[in-house]
mmCIF file of C-alpha atoms in Angstrom:
data_model
loop_
_atom_site.group_PDB
_atom_site.id
_atom_site.type_symbol
_atom_site.label_atom_id
_atom_site.label_comp_id
_atom_site.label_asym_id
_atom_site.label_seq_id
_atom_site.Cartn_x
_atom_site.Cartn_y
_atom_site.Cartn_z
ATOM 1 C CA MET A 1 1.202 14.393 52.263
ATOM 2 C CA LYS A 2 3.416 12.318 54.493
ATOM 3 C CA ILE A 3 6.899 11.592 52.982
ATOM 4 C CA ALA A 4 9.677 9.206 54.262
ATOM 5 C CA LEU A 5 13.130 9.883 53.133
ATOM 6 C CA ILE A 6 15.555 7.085 52.225
ATOM 7 C CA GLY A 7 19.001 8.541 52.357
ATOM 8 C CA TYR A 8 19.729 11.370 54.633
ATOM 9 C CA GLY A 9 22.889 13.022 53.222
ATOM 10 C CA LYS A 10 23.189 16.348 51.468
ATOM 11 C CA MET A 11 20.458 15.596 49.043
ATOM 12 C CA GLY A 12 18.066 14.123 51.647
ATOM 13 C CA LYS A 13 18.293 17.283 53.852
ATOM 14 C CA ILE A 14 17.642 19.595 50.898
ATOM 15 C CA ILE A 15 14.583 17.437 49.608
ATOM 16 C CA GLU A 16 13.341 17.658 53.458
ATOM 17 C CA LYS A 17 13.623 21.504 53.331
ATOM 18 C CA VAL A 18 11.826 21.651 50.028
ATOM 19 C CA ALA A 19 9.078 19.242 51.115
ATOM 20 C CA LEU A 20 8.429 21.196 54.479
ATOM 21 C CA SER A 21 8.156 24.441 52.477
ATOM 22 C CA ARG A 22 5.408 22.799 50.258
ATOM 23 C CA GLY A 23 3.508 21.870 53.277
ATOM 24 C CA HIS A 24 4.407 18.175 53.632
ATOM 25 C CA ASP A 25 5.226 16.231 56.616
ATOM 26 C CA VAL A 26 8.474 14.190 56.827
ATOM 27 C CA VAL A 27 7.442 11.283 58.971
ATOM 28 C CA CYS A 28 10.677 8.997 58.673
ATOM 29 C CA ARG A 29 14.216 9.493 57.850
ATOM 30 C CA ILE A 30 16.353 6.330 57.007
ATOM 31 C CA ASP A 31 20.005 6.213 56.537
ATOM 32 C CA ILE A 32 22.760 3.605 57.069
ATOM 33 C CA ASP A 33 22.501 3.558 60.717
ATOM 34 C CA ASN A 34 18.803 2.917 61.183
ATOM 35 C CA GLN A 35 17.815 0.356 58.548
ATOM 36 C CA ASN A 36 15.349 -1.263 60.886
ATOM 37 C CA ASP A 37 13.083 1.769 60.507
ATOM 38 C CA PHE A 38 11.806 0.284 57.176
ATOM 39 C CA GLU A 39 9.706 -1.797 59.478
ATOM 40 C CA SER A 40 8.534 1.094 61.696
ATOM 41 C CA ASP A 41 4.980 2.439 62.153
ATOM 42 C CA ALA A 42 6.225 5.833 61.218
ATOM 43 C CA PHE A 43 7.748 4.602 57.707
ATOM 44 C CA LYS A 44 4.418 2.538 56.997
ATOM 45 C CA SER A 45 2.536 5.658 57.658
ATOM 46 C CA ALA A 46 4.146 7.426 54.536
ATOM 47 C CA ASP A 47 2.261 8.102 51.492
ATOM 48 C CA VAL A 48 5.457 7.959 49.453
ATOM 49 C CA ALA A 49 9.108 7.475 50.068
ATOM 50 C CA ILE A 50 11.817 9.574 48.225
ATOM 51 C CA GLU A 51 15.019 7.677 47.786
ATOM 52 C CA PHE A 52 18.471 9.116 46.910
ATOM 53 C CA THR A 53 21.261 6.542 47.925
ATOM 54 C CA ALA A 54 23.680 4.376 46.247
ATOM 55 C CA PRO A 55 23.437 2.044 43.117
ATOM 56 C CA THR A 56 24.181 -0.953 45.373
ATOM 57 C CA ALA A 57 21.506 -0.151 47.800
ATOM 58 C CA ALA A 58 18.671 1.184 45.588
ATOM 59 C CA ILE A 59 16.843 -2.021 44.640
ATOM 60 C CA ASN A 60 16.867 -3.485 48.184
ATOM 61 C CA ASN A 61 15.596 -0.166 49.409
ATOM 62 C CA TYR A 62 12.617 -0.328 46.854
ATOM 63 C CA ARG A 63 11.731 -3.639 47.931
ATOM 64 C CA ARG A 64 11.811 -2.859 51.561
ATOM 65 C CA ALA A 65 9.507 0.106 50.925
ATOM 66 C CA TRP A 66 7.165 -1.813 48.770
ATOM 67 C CA LYS A 67 6.877 -4.468 51.538
ATOM 68 C CA ALA A 68 5.865 -1.735 53.863
ATOM 69 C CA GLY A 69 3.164 -0.727 51.343
ATOM 70 C CA VAL A 70 4.997 2.569 50.385
ATOM 71 C CA ALA A 71 5.354 3.959 46.988
ATOM 72 C CA VAL A 72 8.825 5.105 45.838
ATOM 73 C CA VAL A 73 10.183 7.987 44.050
ATOM 74 C CA SER A 74 13.885 7.537 43.250
ATOM 75 C CA GLY A 75 16.694 9.551 41.794
ATOM 76 C CA THR A 76 19.380 6.917 42.297
ATOM 77 C CA THR A 77 21.323 5.880 39.102
ATOM 78 C CA GLY A 78 23.733 3.119 38.319
ATOM 79 C CA TRP A 79 21.540 0.085 38.740
ATOM 80 C CA THR A 80 19.545 0.269 35.693
ATOM 81 C CA SER A 81 20.793 -2.901 33.968
ATOM 82 C CA GLN A 82 18.258 -4.563 36.215
ATOM 83 C CA LEU A 83 15.486 -2.250 35.211
ATOM 84 C CA PRO A 84 13.495 -4.941 33.088
ATOM 85 C CA GLU A 85 13.411 -7.156 36.248
ATOM 86 C CA ILE A 86 12.219 -4.360 38.237
ATOM 87 C CA LYS A 87 9.519 -3.397 35.883
ATOM 88 C CA ASP A 88 8.252 -6.989 35.809
ATOM 89 C CA GLU A 89 8.208 -6.969 39.662
ATOM 90 C CA ILE A 90 6.184 -3.806 39.737
ATOM 91 C CA ALA A 91 3.648 -5.072 37.129
ATOM 92 C CA LYS A 92 3.254 -8.495 38.703
ATOM 93 C CA ASN A 93 2.820 -6.973 42.269
ATOM 94 C CA GLY A 94 1.008 -3.639 41.721
ATOM 95 C CA TYR A 95 3.992 -1.629 43.110
ATOM 96 C CA THR A 96 4.737 1.998 42.400
ATOM 97 C CA LEU A 97 8.185 3.304 41.295
ATOM 98 C CA PHE A 98 8.748 6.798 39.922
ATOM 99 C CA TRP A 99 12.251 6.744 38.654
ATOM 100 C CA SER A 100 14.343 9.424 36.896
ATOM 101 C CA SER A 101 18.031 9.867 36.062
ATOM 102 C CA ASN A 102 17.456 13.659 36.834
ATOM 103 C CA PHE A 103 14.582 15.394 38.405
ATOM 104 C CA SER A 104 15.484 18.910 37.224
ATOM 105 C CA LEU A 105 12.932 20.552 34.890
ATOM 106 C CA GLY A 106 15.812 22.190 32.919
ATOM 107 C CA VAL A 107 17.469 18.785 32.221
ATOM 108 C CA ASN A 108 14.351 17.068 31.099
ATOM 109 C CA LEU A 109 13.820 19.957 28.593
ATOM 110 C CA PHE A 110 17.498 19.458 27.719
ATOM 111 C CA PHE A 111 16.649 15.750 26.988
ATOM 112 C CA GLU A 112 14.066 16.711 24.584
ATOM 113 C CA LEU A 113 16.284 19.255 22.879
ATOM 114 C CA ASN A 114 19.039 16.412 22.647
ATOM 115 C CA LYS A 115 16.618 14.063 20.823
ATOM 116 C CA HIS A 116 15.562 16.665 18.335
ATOM 117 C CA LEU A 117 18.994 17.728 17.558
ATOM 118 C CA ALA A 118 19.993 13.996 17.006
ATOM 119 C CA LYS A 119 17.032 13.690 14.579
ATOM 120 C CA LEU A 120 18.359 16.756 12.726
ATOM 121 C CA MET A 121 21.859 15.363 12.507
ATOM 122 C CA ASN A 122 20.796 12.258 10.764
ATOM 123 C CA GLN A 123 20.970 14.313 7.496
ATOM 124 C CA PHE A 124 24.623 15.463 8.081
ATOM 125 C CA PRO A 125 26.939 12.380 8.595
ATOM 126 C CA ALA A 126 30.072 14.732 8.536
ATOM 127 C CA TYR A 127 29.330 15.589 12.204
ATOM 128 C CA ASN A 128 30.563 13.232 14.886
ATOM 129 C CA VAL A 129 29.075 13.315 18.235
ATOM 130 C CA THR A 130 30.628 13.078 21.653
ATOM 131 C CA MET A 131 29.637 13.814 25.251
ATOM 132 C CA LYS A 132 31.301 15.198 28.415
ATOM 133 C CA GLU A 133 29.748 15.140 31.888
ATOM 134 C CA VAL A 134 31.281 16.695 35.127
ATOM 135 C CA HIS A 135 29.976 15.889 38.648
ATOM 136 C CA HIS A 136 31.191 16.287 42.377
ATOM 137 C CA ILE A 137 33.791 13.861 43.671
ATOM 138 C CA HIS A 138 31.101 12.006 45.769
ATOM 139 C CA LYS A 139 29.224 10.580 42.678
ATOM 140 C CA LEU A 140 29.810 7.024 42.568
ATOM 141 C CA ASP A 141 28.653 6.046 39.073
ATOM 142 C CA ALA A 142 30.317 7.122 35.782
ATOM 143 C CA PRO A 143 28.918 7.958 33.259
ATOM 144 C CA SER A 144 26.096 9.658 35.029
ATOM 145 C CA GLY A 145 22.476 8.473 34.553
ATOM 146 C CA THR A 146 21.812 11.797 33.062
ATOM 147 C CA ALA A 147 24.502 11.062 30.459
ATOM 148 C CA LEU A 148 23.175 7.613 29.776
ATOM 149 C CA THR A 149 19.701 9.021 29.247
ATOM 150 C CA LEU A 150 21.221 11.595 26.854
ATOM 151 C CA VAL A 151 23.118 8.878 25.009
ATOM 152 C CA ASP A 152 19.953 6.824 24.760
ATOM 153 C CA GLY A 153 18.171 9.707 23.180
ATOM 154 C CA ILE A 154 20.942 10.104 20.583
ATOM 155 C CA ILE A 155 21.174 6.541 19.741
ATOM 156 C CA SER A 156 17.266 6.109 19.242
ATOM 157 C CA ASN A 157 17.482 9.081 16.758
ATOM 158 C CA LEU A 158 20.970 8.911 15.148
ATOM 159 C CA ASP A 159 21.240 6.169 12.819
ATOM 160 C CA ARG A 160 25.010 6.086 12.608
ATOM 161 C CA LYS A 161 25.515 5.386 16.356
ATOM 162 C CA ASP A 162 24.437 2.439 18.186
ATOM 163 C CA LYS A 163 26.485 2.233 21.396
ATOM 164 C CA TRP A 164 28.711 4.248 23.860
ATOM 165 C CA THR A 165 31.992 3.962 25.373
ATOM 166 C CA LEU A 166 33.531 5.612 28.429
ATOM 167 C CA GLY A 167 36.532 7.812 27.538
ATOM 168 C CA THR A 168 37.617 10.148 24.727
ATOM 169 C CA THR A 169 38.222 7.783 21.906
ATOM 170 C CA ALA A 170 35.538 5.689 20.001
ATOM 171 C CA THR A 171 34.863 3.740 16.885
ATOM 172 C CA PRO A 172 32.707 5.278 14.199
ATOM 173 C CA ASN A 173 29.465 3.602 15.577
ATOM 174 C CA GLU A 174 30.190 4.545 19.253
ATOM 175 C CA ILE A 175 29.660 7.743 21.331
ATOM 176 C CA ALA A 176 32.517 8.756 23.532
ATOM 177 C CA ILE A 177 31.384 9.870 26.992
ATOM 178 C CA GLU A 178 34.105 11.717 29.023
ATOM 179 C CA ALA A 179 33.279 11.620 32.823
ATOM 180 C CA LEU A 180 35.039 13.875 35.224
ATOM 181 C CA ARG A 181 34.679 14.109 38.923
ATOM 182 C CA GLU A 182 35.526 17.618 40.284
ATOM 183 C CA GLY A 183 35.056 19.351 43.764
ATOM 184 C CA GLU A 184 31.326 19.986 44.402
ATOM 185 C CA VAL A 185 30.118 20.352 40.820
ATOM 186 C CA ALA A 186 26.294 19.840 40.804
ATOM 187 C CA GLY A 187 26.247 18.575 37.183
ATOM 188 C CA ILE A 188 27.480 19.794 33.751
ATOM 189 C CA HIS A 189 26.301 17.810 30.664
ATOM 190 C CA THR A 190 27.683 18.842 27.122
ATOM 191 C CA VAL A 191 26.590 17.121 23.916
ATOM 192 C CA ARG A 192 29.074 18.209 20.946
ATOM 193 C CA TYR A 193 28.698 17.652 17.181
ATOM 194 C CA GLU A 194 31.867 18.336 15.362
ATOM 195 C CA SER A 195 32.877 18.410 11.627
ATOM 196 C CA ASP A 196 35.928 19.443 9.849
ATOM 197 C CA ALA A 197 34.183 22.929 9.292
ATOM 198 C CA ASP A 198 32.649 23.728 12.665
ATOM 199 C CA SER A 199 31.154 22.475 16.001
ATOM 200 C CA ILE A 200 27.729 22.643 17.679
ATOM 201 C CA GLU A 201 27.343 22.318 21.391
ATOM 202 C CA ILE A 202 24.393 22.108 23.779
ATOM 203 C CA THR A 203 25.225 22.342 27.532
ATOM 204 C CA HIS A 204 23.113 22.120 30.568
ATOM 205 C CA SER A 205 24.792 23.250 33.856
ATOM 206 C CA ALA A 206 23.075 22.802 37.168
ATOM 207 C CA LYS A 207 23.721 25.691 39.669
ATOM 208 C CA ASN A 208 22.765 23.764 42.812
ATOM 209 C CA ARG A 209 20.860 20.624 43.933
ATOM 210 C CA GLU A 210 17.663 22.538 44.702
ATOM 211 C CA GLY A 211 16.165 21.896 41.293
ATOM 212 C CA PHE A 212 16.753 18.180 41.743
ATOM 213 C CA ALA A 213 15.092 18.247 45.144
ATOM 214 C CA LEU A 214 12.136 20.304 44.074
ATOM 215 C CA GLY A 215 11.534 17.949 41.161
ATOM 216 C CA SER A 216 11.534 14.951 43.308
ATOM 217 C CA VAL A 217 8.954 16.475 45.783
ATOM 218 C CA ILE A 218 6.744 17.421 42.737
ATOM 219 C CA ALA A 219 6.986 13.751 41.550
ATOM 220 C CA ALA A 220 6.068 12.453 44.949
ATOM 221 C CA GLU A 221 2.943 14.756 44.773
ATOM 222 C CA PHE A 222 2.166 13.305 41.307
ATOM 223 C CA VAL A 223 2.584 9.779 42.178
ATOM 224 C CA CYS A 224 0.075 9.552 45.120
ATOM 225 C CA GLY A 225 -2.715 7.033 44.199
ATOM 226 C CA LYS A 226 -0.925 5.864 41.117
ATOM 227 C CA LYS A 227 0.560 2.391 40.300
ATOM 228 C CA GLY A 228 3.166 1.173 38.091
ATOM 229 C CA PHE A 229 6.601 2.383 36.693
ATOM 230 C CA LEU A 230 6.478 6.231 36.053
ATOM 231 C CA THR A 231 8.962 8.625 34.773
ATOM 232 C CA MET A 232 9.397 12.326 34.182
ATOM 233 C CA ASN A 233 7.749 11.912 30.611
ATOM 234 C CA ASP A 234 4.544 10.797 32.656
ATOM 235 C CA LEU A 235 4.647 14.037 34.961
ATOM 236 C CA LEU A 236 5.625 16.503 32.127
ATOM 237 C CA LYS A 237 3.841 14.976 29.372
ATOM 238 C CA PHE A 238 6.343 16.051 26.481
#
């Protein structure tokens, strides 16, 4: 499979290493200083582009890749307020976008555990739920996309919560999300249910970025020949 990389920082270089180890060819690497390569023959020859950049750049990157006839796998977060518009664009034009807030297999198992726990907690209103996430200092969006996926999973399954707020205090119907940026932390997410009697916590801690990179390459393998908006649920079939 021929892969193009959009974003060639730390994450892009790890993805390249994983892709090569799985027998794929990296035919183009696009970063800030070579944006014209979206129009290059090398980029157009790719079966799929894997995109990890910044929230402000992501949608333009998708559109430039689609214009070149290249499917996209993306892990960029912080832009999803425009997701309905992008889904419509994909459906109307037959484009392909596989997007995930987190490509780690462990995190996606954690997403399912989080939803199940929220369903159970519907029976126990004495427990209030909060969230804490910690990432490296280079991460631009807060809360993280992973935290927002987790909070959506809670709100969809816990009747007493219908919105979130950034910080440590919240109204009874809100979920407080504390977002910290420290050092080179790959990602720690904790969901905490607390009552006057006790507390219950579930936590996912990423040890490094290799798990995210591997998941994105597996998604690229999965997406070949497919159309539409795809997610990890399509890949993992939970």
